[in-house]
């Protein structure tokens, strides 16, 4: 007799539903949190303990919000820290509640401590945020708590119950976190490849627009790669036998390789597109990138669903067609176009053979932060450190919000403090985005919640509450404003369940949200605002340093390649991070006040040019294995280019350094020599070094304009 589970697995509709569910990682967190909250709420309500039901549910909610991406052993440590943190925070609020001044001071000081501890590691960051959240939840529920010690116990118990359930589900499938993070990385790369296909063909204006979008998509891809690395390190630290990690390390290295090739540029695309002889090939490349994008997304979904990846036959067909087109054509394509096709072909082979060629004897090393917890904490104990400033801003905002709530006796004024916690972000631009989303989401949640809740019975409101919890978690990382709609409905139902006052508290919730948002805006606007244009000099110099290090690492690979290219991969990652910082400065500048956007056009040009430079560097790195025999031809330019880049950094970081003309002259002289070599030979390195030099000259031109504007 077949078991019910085996019977279900054989049903096509069940397989389709399961695959659809697993394709979105947000659904798993949503269903876990909703299930635990649902069990706790339904059990307590059935025992006629509504206060217990909602408080345990809030504890589970806080536990889910503060969950970290750790190996199961690391998850246990995280859970232990979480329980201690939640208990201390909640008991402290209850004990200090009769003494408002002490509670306000304690809230402000503990906020600074929590935020700085959160900066030590990703594991601490989630736990300390949860500690602050539980403290505020305790403030909200104090007035209706039967006895002072009940809330701390219930909130901590709710978080503990969720943590145990989450740990058990992770133990059932211990490598699911790795699969999820890798899937996010491949999905981000898929979007990048799809956008890049728009460059085939393109004109000069179109290329600028697409490159700007690619720079933003590159931010997502690099962040996804960083998250993969962190989770891999977490597993690596916890496992004595590293063999089970081999497939995931292999996928991670493949993802890095695919990203490097995807980010590569061999020539300006408008120049390639302007040649009528390239029309057919450009169309073929566009289709190739589309198919590669679909294949990459398909592999991401296979990681999530546990199904076997099948490489699309369309890519095999396109590869043969494009290569035959070159082979039998009378008009041979230019060298950059040939190498671009070679690059795409290699990406196709990497993805096609991604389940093969595991080398179980050679596990690549991953970059790790070797500094101690104490060293990381000390690094933040500096007023100029962004996290220290954020901690002080949040602390002051809490103090102001709590003081206003107490002085004016604002109904449900604890929500002022809760709003500040969720809205205030480390930068002005991030806070401004979150502020608008919070107000919009709360308003829509209040209006829709008040209208909808009237239609439901008591049991129906429990179902509505749990549905809202699920949708809150589902949308939390996708669209913050939508998630706020559902958490507002969740709160409305919770107050209805406790005391049938859900509708009554919605007006105070909206008013408190507006007050909290206003306080947040004033604090972030006038307390050490980090206007983006002020960051440009440091970001520019950082970009030059990291790109120089990346170029050195590439040239070292040409000289003496090694089995484990950890140094090269670190240099490459750091160059991308510096590029991302420049991109985000340009994007965030658009949210700064108008008078602080005077360098917006310069920031855009720098973003565009540096991403182009990084693309040429990536191409040079991507061909380091297949063109080593030509290395000696280009290494004679190494010292000249690196010297010019070092001088450029010196010029950027030194006040009153004088004119840039000397550096420009050096670079232009190198450019002329490379141009001659480029025209006289088929050496791709000459072509790429020429493009690198040309773009560097343009970046320095923009830096010169920036310095002049700053002086004026």
PDB file of N, CA and C in Angstrom, residues 142-191:
ATOM      1  N   UNK A 142       2.731  46.645  27.820  1.00  0.00           N
ATOM      2  CA  UNK A 142       2.812  46.764  29.288  1.00  0.00           C
ATOM      3  C   UNK A 142       1.472  47.124  29.921  1.00  0.00           C
ATOM      4  N   UNK A 143       0.752  48.034  29.293  1.00  0.00           N
ATOM      5  CA  UNK A 143      -0.499  48.525  29.894  1.00  0.00           C
ATOM      6  C   UNK A 143      -1.580  47.456  29.972  1.00  0.00           C
ATOM      7  N   UNK A 144      -1.485  46.413  29.138  1.00  0.00           N
ATOM      8  CA  UNK A 144      -2.529  45.375  29.144  1.00  0.00           C
ATOM      9  C   UNK A 144      -2.014  44.032  29.673  1.00  0.00           C
ATOM     10  N   UNK A 145      -0.785  44.017  30.144  1.00  0.00           N
ATOM     11  CA  UNK A 145      -0.208  42.773  30.665  1.00  0.00           C
ATOM     12  C   UNK A 145      -0.726  42.508  32.077  1.00  0.00           C
ATOM     13  N   UNK A 146      -1.216  41.287  32.348  1.00  0.00           N
ATOM     14  CA  UNK A 146      -1.764  40.982  33.685  1.00  0.00           C
ATOM     15  C   UNK A 146      -0.737  41.145  34.808  1.00  0.00           C
ATOM     16  N   UNK A 147       0.494  40.656  34.586  1.00  0.00           N
ATOM     17  CA  UNK A 147       1.569  40.801  35.577  1.00  0.00           C
ATOM     18  C   UNK A 147       2.858  41.204  34.856  1.00  0.00           C
ATOM     19  N   UNK A 148       3.762  41.848  35.548  1.00  0.00           N
ATOM     20  CA  UNK A 148       4.923  42.479  34.905  1.00  0.00           C
ATOM     21  C   UNK A 148       5.860  41.476  34.233  1.00  0.00           C
ATOM     22  N   UNK A 149       5.964  40.265  34.770  1.00  0.00           N
ATOM     23  CA  UNK A 149       6.944  39.309  34.235  1.00  0.00           C
ATOM     24  C   UNK A 149       6.392  38.454  33.097  1.00  0.00           C
ATOM     25  N   UNK A 150       5.085  38.596  32.820  1.00  0.00           N
ATOM     26  CA  UNK A 150       4.461  37.703  31.841  1.00  0.00           C
ATOM     27  C   UNK A 150       4.939  37.972  30.411  1.00  0.00           C
ATOM     28  N   UNK A 151       4.995  39.251  30.040  1.00  0.00           N
ATOM     29  CA  UNK A 151       5.409  39.588  28.661  1.00  0.00           C
ATOM     30  C   UNK A 151       6.811  39.094  28.316  1.00  0.00           C
ATOM     31  N   UNK A 152       7.817  39.369  29.156  1.00  0.00           N
ATOM     32  CA  UNK A 152       9.162  38.863  28.825  1.00  0.00           C
ATOM     33  C   UNK A 152       9.192  37.353  28.615  1.00  0.00           C
ATOM     34  N   UNK A 153       8.452  36.633  29.459  1.00  0.00           N
ATOM     35  CA  UNK A 153       8.433  35.173  29.320  1.00  0.00           C
ATOM     36  C   UNK A 153       7.769  34.760  28.015  1.00  0.00           C
ATOM     37  N   UNK A 154       6.621  35.368  27.713  1.00  0.00           N
ATOM     38  CA  UNK A 154       5.874  34.984  26.513  1.00  0.00           C
ATOM     39  C   UNK A 154       6.609  35.382  25.233  1.00  0.00           C
ATOM     40  N   UNK A 155       7.150  36.599  25.184  1.00  0.00           N
ATOM     41  CA  UNK A 155       7.868  37.050  23.987  1.00  0.00           C
ATOM     42  C   UNK A 155       9.095  36.175  23.724  1.00  0.00           C
ATOM     43  N   UNK A 156       9.849  35.898  24.792  1.00  0.00           N
ATOM     44  CA  UNK A 156      11.040  35.055  24.647  1.00  0.00           C
ATOM     45  C   UNK A 156      10.655  33.624  24.274  1.00  0.00           C
ATOM     46  N   UNK A 157       9.565  33.137  24.855  1.00  0.00           N
ATOM     47  CA  UNK A 157       9.108  31.774  24.540  1.00  0.00           C
ATOM     48  C   UNK A 157       8.659  31.673  23.086  1.00  0.00           C
ATOM     49  N   UNK A 158       7.946  32.687  22.601  1.00  0.00           N
ATOM     50  CA  UNK A 158       7.509  32.687  21.202  1.00  0.00           C
ATOM     51  C   UNK A 158       8.691  32.628  20.250  1.00  0.00           C
ATOM     52  N   UNK A 159       9.737  33.431  20.548  1.00  0.00           N
ATOM     53  CA  UNK A 159      10.947  33.420  19.714  1.00  0.00           C
ATOM     54  C   UNK A 159      11.649  32.072  19.797  1.00  0.00           C
ATOM     55  N   UNK A 160      11.669  31.483  21.013  1.00  0.00           N
ATOM     56  CA  UNK A 160      12.323  30.186  21.205  1.00  0.00           C
ATOM     57  C   UNK A 160      11.590  29.093  20.425  1.00  0.00           C
ATOM     58  N   UNK A 161      10.263  29.092  20.495  1.00  0.00           N
ATOM     59  CA  UNK A 161       9.466  28.071  19.793  1.00  0.00           C
ATOM     60  C   UNK A 161       9.681  28.187  18.282  1.00  0.00           C
ATOM     61  N   UNK A 162       9.673  29.427  17.778  1.00  0.00           N
ATOM     62  CA  UNK A 162       9.934  29.595  16.338  1.00  0.00           C
ATOM     63  C   UNK A 162      11.343  29.101  16.007  1.00  0.00           C
ATOM     64  N   UNK A 163      12.334  29.454  16.849  1.00  0.00           N
ATOM     65  CA  UNK A 163      13.721  29.060  16.596  1.00  0.00           C
ATOM     66  C   UNK A 163      13.888  27.553  16.548  1.00  0.00           C
ATOM     67  N   UNK A 164      13.210  26.833  17.476  1.00  0.00           N
ATOM     68  CA  UNK A 164      13.298  25.369  17.497  1.00  0.00           C
ATOM     69  C   UNK A 164      12.680  24.787  16.226  1.00  0.00           C
ATOM     70  N   UNK A 165      11.512  25.297  15.838  1.00  0.00           N
ATOM     71  CA  UNK A 165      10.850  24.797  14.632  1.00  0.00           C
ATOM     72  C   UNK A 165      11.706  25.055  13.388  1.00  0.00           C
ATOM     73  N   UNK A 166      12.276  26.259  13.304  1.00  0.00           N
ATOM     74  CA  UNK A 166      13.118  26.611  12.161  1.00  0.00           C
ATOM     75  C   UNK A 166      14.372  25.742  12.121  1.00  0.00           C
ATOM     76  N   UNK A 167      14.937  25.462  13.297  1.00  0.00           N
ATOM     77  CA  UNK A 167      16.129  24.612  13.373  1.00  0.00           C
ATOM     78  C   UNK A 167      15.824  23.195  12.887  1.00  0.00           C
ATOM     79  N   UNK A 168      14.664  22.667  13.293  1.00  0.00           N
ATOM     80  CA  UNK A 168      14.273  21.309  12.873  1.00  0.00           C
ATOM     81  C   UNK A 168      14.109  21.252  11.358  1.00  0.00           C
ATOM     82  N   UNK A 169      13.450  22.260  10.781  1.00  0.00           N
ATOM     83  CA  UNK A 169      13.257  22.265   9.317  1.00  0.00           C
ATOM     84  C   UNK A 169      14.593  22.387   8.592  1.00  0.00           C
ATOM     85  N   UNK A 170      15.537  23.135   9.198  1.00  0.00           N
ATOM     86  CA  UNK A 170      16.858  23.266   8.577  1.00  0.00           C
ATOM     87  C   UNK A 170      17.632  21.952   8.677  1.00  0.00           C
ATOM     88  N   UNK A 171      17.459  21.232   9.778  1.00  0.00           N
ATOM     89  CA  UNK A 171      18.130  19.943   9.937  1.00  0.00           C
ATOM     90  C   UNK A 171      17.631  18.914   8.916  1.00  0.00           C
ATOM     91  N   UNK A 172      16.346  19.015   8.578  1.00  0.00           N
ATOM     92  CA  UNK A 172      15.778  18.090   7.590  1.00  0.00           C
ATOM     93  C   UNK A 172      16.460  18.277   6.241  1.00  0.00           C
ATOM     94  N   UNK A 173      16.755  19.538   5.901  1.00  0.00           N
ATOM     95  CA  UNK A 173      17.444  19.843   4.647  1.00  0.00           C
ATOM     96  C   UNK A 173      18.574  20.825   4.964  1.00  0.00           C
ATOM     97  N   UNK A 174      19.692  20.330   5.502  1.00  0.00           N
ATOM     98  CA  UNK A 174      20.716  21.214   6.085  1.00  0.00           C
ATOM     99  C   UNK A 174      21.412  22.154   5.104  1.00  0.00           C
ATOM    100  N   UNK A 175      21.403  21.819   3.810  1.00  0.00           N
ATOM    101  CA  UNK A 175      22.119  22.665   2.849  1.00  0.00           C
ATOM    102  C   UNK A 175      21.177  23.593   2.074  1.00  0.00           C
ATOM    103  N   UNK A 176      19.935  23.717   2.565  1.00  0.00           N
ATOM    104  CA  UNK A 176      18.951  24.546   1.862  1.00  0.00           C
ATOM    105  C   UNK A 176      19.355  26.019   1.823  1.00  0.00           C
ATOM    106  N   UNK A 177      20.033  26.501   2.892  1.00  0.00           N
ATOM    107  CA  UNK A 177      20.461  27.905   2.906  1.00  0.00           C
ATOM    108  C   UNK A 177      21.489  28.176   1.809  1.00  0.00           C
ATOM    109  N   UNK A 178      22.408  27.233   1.619  1.00  0.00           N
ATOM    110  CA  UNK A 178      23.402  27.376   0.550  1.00  0.00           C
ATOM    111  C   UNK A 178      22.727  27.386  -0.814  1.00  0.00           C
ATOM    112  N   UNK A 179      21.783  26.481  -1.000  1.00  0.00           N
ATOM    113  CA  UNK A 179      21.066  26.406  -2.277  1.00  0.00           C
ATOM    114  C   UNK A 179      20.287  27.691  -2.539  1.00  0.00           C
ATOM    115  N   UNK A 180      19.687  28.230  -1.484  1.00  0.00           N
ATOM    116  CA  UNK A 180      18.908  29.465  -1.632  1.00  0.00           C
ATOM    117  C   UNK A 180      19.797  30.640  -2.022  1.00  0.00           C
ATOM    118  N   UNK A 181      20.935  30.800  -1.336  1.00  0.00           N
ATOM    119  CA  UNK A 181      21.815  31.930  -1.638  1.00  0.00           C
ATOM    120  C   UNK A 181      22.446  31.805  -3.026  1.00  0.00           C
ATOM    121  N   UNK A 182      22.851  30.595  -3.392  1.00  0.00           N
ATOM    122  CA  UNK A 182      23.399  30.391  -4.738  1.00  0.00           C
ATOM    123  C   UNK A 182      22.336  30.669  -5.801  1.00  0.00           C
ATOM    124  N   UNK A 183      21.099  30.242  -5.521  1.00  0.00           N
ATOM    125  CA  UNK A 183      20.005  30.503  -6.465  1.00  0.00           C
ATOM    126  C   UNK A 183      19.790  32.000  -6.641  1.00  0.00           C
ATOM    127  N   UNK A 184      19.864  32.754  -5.559  1.00  0.00           N
ATOM    128  CA  UNK A 184      19.726  34.214  -5.654  1.00  0.00           C
ATOM    129  C   UNK A 184      20.844  34.796  -6.513  1.00  0.00           C
ATOM    130  N   UNK A 185      22.061  34.243  -6.370  1.00  0.00           N
ATOM    131  CA  UNK A 185      23.190  34.714  -7.178  1.00  0.00           C
ATOM    132  C   UNK A 185      22.983  34.441  -8.657  1.00  0.00           C
ATOM    133  N   UNK A 186      22.550  33.232  -9.002  1.00  0.00           N
ATOM    134  CA  UNK A 186      22.316  32.897 -10.407  1.00  0.00           C
ATOM    135  C   UNK A 186      21.138  33.689 -10.975  1.00  0.00           C
ATOM    136  N   UNK A 187      20.123  33.963 -10.166  1.00  0.00           N
ATOM    137  CA  UNK A 187      18.981  34.777 -10.624  1.00  0.00           C
ATOM    138  C   UNK A 187      19.422  36.210 -10.908  1.00  0.00           C
ATOM    139  N   UNK A 188      20.264  36.757 -10.028  1.00  0.00           N
ATOM    140  CA  UNK A 188      20.770  38.124 -10.247  1.00  0.00           C
ATOM    141  C   UNK A 188      21.610  38.179 -11.522  1.00  0.00           C
ATOM    142  N   UNK A 189      22.433  37.147 -11.752  1.00  0.00           N
ATOM    143  CA  UNK A 189      23.246  37.097 -12.969  1.00  0.00           C
ATOM    144  C   UNK A 189      22.357  36.986 -14.207  1.00  0.00           C
ATOM    145  N   UNK A 190      21.257  36.257 -14.087  1.00  0.00           N
ATOM    146  CA  UNK A 190      20.314  36.115 -15.203  1.00  0.00           C
ATOM    147  C   UNK A 190      19.767  37.475 -15.627  1.00  0.00           C
ATOM    148  N   UNK A 191      19.394  38.302 -14.652  1.00  0.00           N
ATOM    149  CA  UNK A 191      18.889  39.649 -14.961  1.00  0.00           C
ATOM    150  C   UNK A 191      19.968  40.493 -15.636  1.00  0.00           C
TER     151      UNK A 191
END
